């Protein structure tokens, strides 16, 4: 199977996503991937796995991923997952060790939703609860910086330096969300989370795109419909680029592309890319503002 590759600005995304079949998305810059719904040799290069939930189209490649890294004598992977998933996954890995006759190393981390996990420098990721039929969460990669509070910004440098010796409330933590990956969820994942809405790049599931599968059906199964994205278009005004993923395999690619053009407001459609199956590398240009 050939993975799709897309480039946007300085980021490259490698993976595949088809609803009910497989979803896996690697971000080489940070040596991580979101979900592993397929066993693919190229995906075993990434040491961090951020798992959104346990449905097999998002997790079926886990055993292969861990085993292949062990066979290649790579560092045991760090696997992050919803906390409810940790014990079942450990039992599964124990069974696979029994089947294979050797125990592949891995480090399992049930996420804490109040924590920030460091990637490099001032770049972190954070898990955000999502709304699906099983325990699930998305992930946001963000930059954390310390900024001077507005009331002190007009002071000369020497006064600020002096105040720093006397008090610790001059600065505040600023979060700049770079990339969010939703996993499977209802639209409230976007509507209820400011970090998601402010992300420069948002990977958002969009399982259904036409009236043959209504919004009610999408919500019943814990998914998002293209009609909901159109209805709540203003929620995406600060997103620089929207990648839609997880389309139902019932749709031909040309149908997905046409529906995005027809259903979404023009300004939103211009900055939306469907992450389609088995595409060559595509360079995505920022939408004109």
Short mmCIF file of C-alpha atoms in Angstrom, two decimals:
data_model
loop_
_atom_site.label_atom_id
_atom_site.label_comp_id
_atom_site.label_asym_id
_atom_site.label_seq_id
_atom_site.Cartn_x
_atom_site.Cartn_y
_atom_site.Cartn_z
CA UNK A 1 0.00 0.00 0.00
CA UNK A 2 1.25 3.45 -0.92
CA UNK A 3 1.01 6.20 1.66
CA UNK A 4 -0.07 9.71 0.72
CA UNK A 5 2.29 12.65 1.25
CA UNK A 6 1.28 16.28 1.52
CA UNK A 7 3.41 19.32 2.23
CA UNK A 8 2.19 22.58 3.71
CA UNK A 9 4.66 25.35 4.49
CA UNK A 10 7.56 23.64 6.29
CA UNK A 11 5.57 20.58 7.33
CA UNK A 12 5.28 17.22 5.64
CA UNK A 13 2.50 14.76 6.44
CA UNK A 14 2.74 11.09 5.54
CA UNK A 15 -0.12 8.70 5.97
CA UNK A 16 -3.53 7.44 4.99
CA UNK A 17 -7.06 7.91 6.24
CA UNK A 18 -10.22 6.15 5.13
CA UNK A 19 -13.15 5.81 7.50
CA UNK A 20 -13.58 2.29 8.84
CA UNK A 21 -10.51 1.08 6.92
CA UNK A 22 -7.36 2.72 8.28
CA UNK A 23 -6.00 5.99 9.64
CA UNK A 24 -2.35 6.76 10.37
CA UNK A 25 -0.66 10.14 10.03
CA UNK A 26 3.06 10.76 10.54
CA UNK A 27 4.71 14.12 11.16
CA UNK A 28 8.43 13.57 10.44
CA UNK A 29 9.49 16.98 11.82
CA UNK A 30 8.59 15.86 15.33
CA UNK A 31 9.30 12.13 14.84
CA UNK A 32 5.77 11.16 15.76
CA UNK A 33 2.59 9.82 14.27
CA UNK A 34 -1.07 10.00 15.10
CA UNK A 35 -2.78 6.59 15.12
CA UNK A 36 -1.55 3.41 13.49
CA UNK A 37 -4.47 1.81 11.70
CA UNK A 38 -2.16 0.09 9.24
CA UNK A 39 1.05 -1.93 9.48
CA UNK A 40 3.50 -0.15 7.17
CA UNK A 41 7.30 -0.31 7.30
CA UNK A 42 7.73 3.45 6.74
CA UNK A 43 5.59 4.18 9.78
CA UNK A 44 7.85 2.19 12.10
CA UNK A 45 10.46 4.97 11.82
CA UNK A 46 8.55 7.22 14.20
CA UNK A 47 9.34 6.77 17.87
CA UNK A 48 6.27 8.49 19.32
CA UNK A 49 2.75 7.26 18.69
CA UNK A 50 -0.19 9.41 19.75
CA UNK A 51 -3.19 7.09 19.73
CA UNK A 52 -6.62 8.72 19.65
CA UNK A 53 -8.75 5.67 20.47
CA UNK A 54 -8.90 1.91 20.16
CA UNK A 55 -11.07 1.26 17.11
CA UNK A 56 -9.19 -1.06 14.79
CA UNK A 57 -9.09 1.29 11.82
CA UNK A 58 -6.93 3.50 14.06
CA UNK A 59 -5.00 0.90 16.07
CA UNK A 60 -4.72 -2.37 14.12
CA UNK A 61 -1.05 -1.75 13.23
CA UNK A 62 0.07 -1.52 16.88
CA UNK A 63 1.53 -5.00 17.25
CA UNK A 64 3.37 -4.74 13.91
CA UNK A 65 4.69 -1.28 14.81
CA UNK A 66 6.11 -2.39 18.16
CA UNK A 67 7.47 -5.69 16.81
CA UNK A 68 9.16 -4.11 13.79
CA UNK A 69 10.90 -1.49 15.89
CA UNK A 70 12.25 -4.28 18.10
CA UNK A 71 13.43 -6.32 15.09
CA UNK A 72 15.16 -3.23 13.68
CA UNK A 73 16.75 -2.63 17.10
CA UNK A 74 15.25 0.80 17.35
CA UNK A 75 14.42 2.51 20.62
CA UNK A 76 11.20 1.19 22.19
CA UNK A 77 8.33 3.46 21.16
CA UNK A 78 6.51 5.85 23.45
CA UNK A 79 2.80 5.17 23.03
CA UNK A 80 0.34 7.76 24.36
CA UNK A 81 -3.32 6.83 24.66
CA UNK A 82 -6.60 7.65 26.42
CA UNK A 83 -6.25 6.50 30.05
CA UNK A 84 -9.07 3.96 29.74
CA UNK A 85 -7.14 2.21 26.98
CA UNK A 86 -3.89 1.54 28.84
CA UNK A 87 -4.81 -1.71 30.63
CA UNK A 88 -6.50 -3.35 27.61
CA UNK A 89 -3.50 -2.47 25.44
CA UNK A 90 -1.09 -3.98 27.94
CA UNK A 91 -3.09 -7.22 27.90
CA UNK A 92 -3.01 -7.26 24.10
CA UNK A 93 0.76 -6.73 24.02
CA UNK A 94 1.21 -9.56 26.53
CA UNK A 95 -0.78 -11.90 24.29
CA UNK A 96 1.22 -10.89 21.21
CA UNK A 97 4.46 -11.51 23.11
CA UNK A 98 3.19 -15.01 23.87
CA UNK A 99 2.23 -15.59 20.23
CA UNK A 100 5.51 -14.27 18.80
CA UNK A 101 7.75 -15.89 21.38
CA UNK A 102 9.53 -12.70 22.39
CA UNK A 103 8.66 -9.52 24.24
CA UNK A 104 9.09 -6.32 22.24
CA UNK A 105 9.80 -3.23 24.29
CA UNK A 106 7.41 -0.32 24.48
CA UNK A 107 6.54 2.50 26.88
CA UNK A 108 2.84 3.05 27.43
CA UNK A 109 1.65 6.46 28.66
CA UNK A 110 -2.01 7.00 29.57
CA UNK A 111 -2.44 10.73 28.99
CA UNK A 112 -3.33 13.26 31.65
CA UNK A 113 -5.51 15.99 30.15
CA UNK A 114 -3.92 18.68 32.30
CA UNK A 115 -0.37 17.85 31.22
CA UNK A 116 1.89 19.15 28.46
CA UNK A 117 4.31 16.64 26.93
CA UNK A 118 7.58 18.06 25.62
CA UNK A 119 8.66 17.33 22.06
CA UNK A 120 11.60 19.69 21.58
CA UNK A 121 12.60 23.17 22.73
CA UNK A 122 9.42 25.06 23.53
CA UNK A 123 7.22 22.68 21.51
CA UNK A 124 4.81 20.42 23.39
CA UNK A 125 1.73 18.35 22.74
CA UNK A 126 -1.45 18.18 24.74
CA UNK A 127 -4.28 15.63 24.68
CA UNK A 128 -7.83 17.00 24.39
CA UNK A 129 -10.91 14.92 25.10
CA UNK A 130 -13.04 14.19 22.03
CA UNK A 131 -16.58 12.88 21.64
CA UNK A 132 -16.86 9.40 20.15
CA UNK A 133 -18.50 6.06 20.95
CA UNK A 134 -15.49 4.86 22.96
CA UNK A 135 -12.94 6.72 25.14
CA UNK A 136 -11.07 9.03 22.79
CA UNK A 137 -9.03 12.20 22.50
CA UNK A 138 -7.36 14.36 19.91
CA UNK A 139 -3.94 15.98 20.20
CA UNK A 140 -2.64 19.52 19.74
CA UNK A 141 1.01 20.35 19.08
CA UNK A 142 1.79 23.81 20.41
CA UNK A 143 4.52 26.28 21.25
CA UNK A 144 4.67 27.63 24.80
CA UNK A 145 6.21 31.04 25.39
CA UNK A 146 6.39 33.48 28.30
CA UNK A 147 5.02 36.92 27.44
CA UNK A 148 5.12 40.17 29.35
CA UNK A 149 1.70 41.19 30.61
CA UNK A 150 0.16 44.15 28.81
CA UNK A 151 0.23 46.45 31.84
CA UNK A 152 4.04 46.23 31.99
CA UNK A 153 4.83 46.50 28.28
CA UNK A 154 5.42 50.28 28.25
CA UNK A 155 7.97 50.18 31.07
CA UNK A 156 11.66 50.71 30.23
CA UNK A 157 13.88 47.67 30.32
CA UNK A 158 15.69 48.55 33.55
CA UNK A 159 12.38 48.88 35.42
CA UNK A 160 11.21 45.50 34.15
CA UNK A 161 14.53 43.97 35.21
CA UNK A 162 14.11 45.49 38.66
CA UNK A 163 10.54 44.25 39.00
CA UNK A 164 11.60 40.73 38.03
CA UNK A 165 13.68 40.63 41.21
CA UNK A 166 10.69 41.59 43.37
CA UNK A 167 7.66 39.84 41.90
CA UNK A 168 6.79 36.78 39.84
CA UNK A 169 3.60 37.92 38.11
CA UNK A 170 5.06 39.98 35.26
CA UNK A 171 4.70 37.26 32.64
CA UNK A 172 2.02 34.87 31.48
CA UNK A 173 2.18 31.60 29.55
CA UNK A 174 1.11 31.97 25.93
CA UNK A 175 0.11 28.91 23.91
CA UNK A 176 0.42 28.98 20.14
CA UNK A 177 -1.30 25.89 18.70
CA UNK A 178 0.42 24.63 15.55
CA UNK A 179 -1.23 21.35 14.57
CA UNK A 180 -4.31 19.57 15.89
CA UNK A 181 -5.33 16.03 14.97
CA UNK A 182 -8.90 15.19 15.91
CA UNK A 183 -9.18 11.43 15.59
CA UNK A 184 -12.84 10.34 15.46
CA UNK A 185 -15.19 12.83 17.08
CA UNK A 186 -18.32 14.91 16.89
CA UNK A 187 -18.15 18.57 15.86
CA UNK A 188 -18.13 19.72 19.51
CA UNK A 189 -14.43 18.85 19.62
CA UNK A 190 -13.95 22.03 17.58
CA UNK A 191 -16.72 24.14 19.06
CA UNK A 192 -15.75 23.58 22.70
CA UNK A 193 -11.95 23.91 22.45
CA UNK A 194 -10.20 27.21 21.76
CA UNK A 195 -6.84 25.53 21.12
CA UNK A 196 -8.42 23.51 18.32
CA UNK A 197 -10.05 26.56 16.75
CA UNK A 198 -6.79 28.55 16.87
CA UNK A 199 -4.61 25.81 15.39
CA UNK A 200 -2.70 26.84 12.29
CA UNK A 201 -3.20 23.38 10.79
CA UNK A 202 -6.21 21.27 11.71
CA UNK A 203 -6.68 17.63 10.73
CA UNK A 204 -10.38 17.03 11.20
CA UNK A 205 -12.41 13.93 10.55
CA UNK A 206 -15.26 14.29 8.04
CA UNK A 207 -16.80 10.87 7.57
CA UNK A 208 -19.89 11.88 5.59
CA UNK A 209 -20.24 14.53 2.88
CA UNK A 210 -23.73 14.29 1.33
CA UNK A 211 -27.42 13.93 2.12
CA UNK A 212 -27.43 10.15 1.63
CA UNK A 213 -25.93 9.88 5.12
CA UNK A 214 -27.57 12.66 7.16
CA UNK A 215 -26.06 14.64 10.00
CA UNK A 216 -28.07 12.63 12.52
CA UNK A 217 -26.39 9.43 11.32
CA UNK A 218 -22.95 11.01 11.68
CA UNK A 219 -23.69 12.14 15.23
CA UNK A 220 -25.17 8.78 16.20
CA UNK A 221 -21.87 7.09 15.33
CA UNK A 222 -19.66 9.79 16.84
CA UNK A 223 -18.54 11.41 13.58
CA UNK A 224 -18.65 14.74 11.74
CA UNK A 225 -20.62 15.57 8.60
CA UNK A 226 -19.44 18.10 6.02
CA UNK A 227 -22.77 19.90 6.50
CA UNK A 228 -21.83 20.57 10.15
CA UNK A 229 -18.51 22.10 9.13
CA UNK A 230 -20.40 24.40 6.75
CA UNK A 231 -22.96 25.27 9.44
CA UNK A 232 -20.21 26.21 11.90
CA UNK A 233 -17.84 27.73 9.34
CA UNK A 234 -17.02 30.72 11.56
CA UNK A 235 -15.40 28.34 14.06
CA UNK A 236 -12.65 27.80 11.47
CA UNK A 237 -11.88 31.46 10.74
CA UNK A 238 -8.54 31.35 12.59
CA UNK A 239 -7.43 28.00 11.16
CA UNK A 240 -4.79 28.61 8.51
CA UNK A 241 -5.31 25.30 6.72
CA UNK A 242 -7.91 22.58 7.20
CA UNK A 243 -7.13 18.99 6.20
CA UNK A 244 -10.22 16.79 6.13
CA UNK A 245 -9.68 13.08 6.80
CA UNK A 246 -11.56 9.83 7.45
CA UNK A 247 -13.98 9.98 4.52
CA UNK A 248 -16.25 6.98 4.20
CA UNK A 249 -15.02 4.58 1.48
CA UNK A 250 -18.47 4.82 -0.12
CA UNK A 251 -17.39 8.14 -1.69
CA UNK A 252 -15.28 8.44 -4.81
CA UNK A 253 -12.48 10.98 -4.51
CA UNK A 254 -13.98 13.28 -7.12
CA UNK A 255 -17.25 13.35 -5.14
CA UNK A 256 -15.41 14.43 -1.99
CA UNK A 257 -13.58 17.20 -3.85
CA UNK A 258 -16.76 18.47 -5.49
CA UNK A 259 -18.77 18.42 -2.27
CA UNK A 260 -16.15 20.50 -0.47
CA UNK A 261 -16.35 23.12 -3.23
CA UNK A 262 -20.15 23.18 -3.24
CA UNK A 263 -20.99 22.83 0.46
CA UNK A 264 -18.39 24.98 2.22
CA UNK A 265 -18.29 28.78 1.96
CA UNK A 266 -15.78 29.78 -0.69
CA UNK A 267 -13.32 31.30 1.80
CA UNK A 268 -13.26 28.07 3.81
CA UNK A 269 -13.14 25.76 0.78
CA UNK A 270 -10.07 27.66 -0.47
CA UNK A 271 -8.10 26.69 2.63
CA UNK A 272 -9.42 23.12 2.86
CA UNK A 273 -7.66 20.04 1.50
CA UNK A 274 -9.09 16.52 1.54
CA UNK A 275 -6.31 14.14 2.59
CA UNK A 276 -7.06 11.55 -0.03
CA UNK A 277 -5.86 8.01 -0.39
CA UNK A 278 -2.63 7.12 -2.22
CA UNK A 279 -1.68 10.53 -3.53
CA UNK A 280 1.78 11.60 -4.59
CA UNK A 281 3.48 14.42 -2.69
CA UNK A 282 1.44 17.60 -2.99
CA UNK A 283 2.63 21.04 -2.00
CA UNK A 284 -0.29 22.96 -0.51
CA UNK A 285 -0.06 26.73 -0.83
CA UNK A 286 -1.54 28.98 1.88
CA UNK A 287 -4.89 30.46 0.90
CA UNK A 288 -4.86 34.10 -0.16
CA UNK A 289 -6.32 36.35 2.50
#
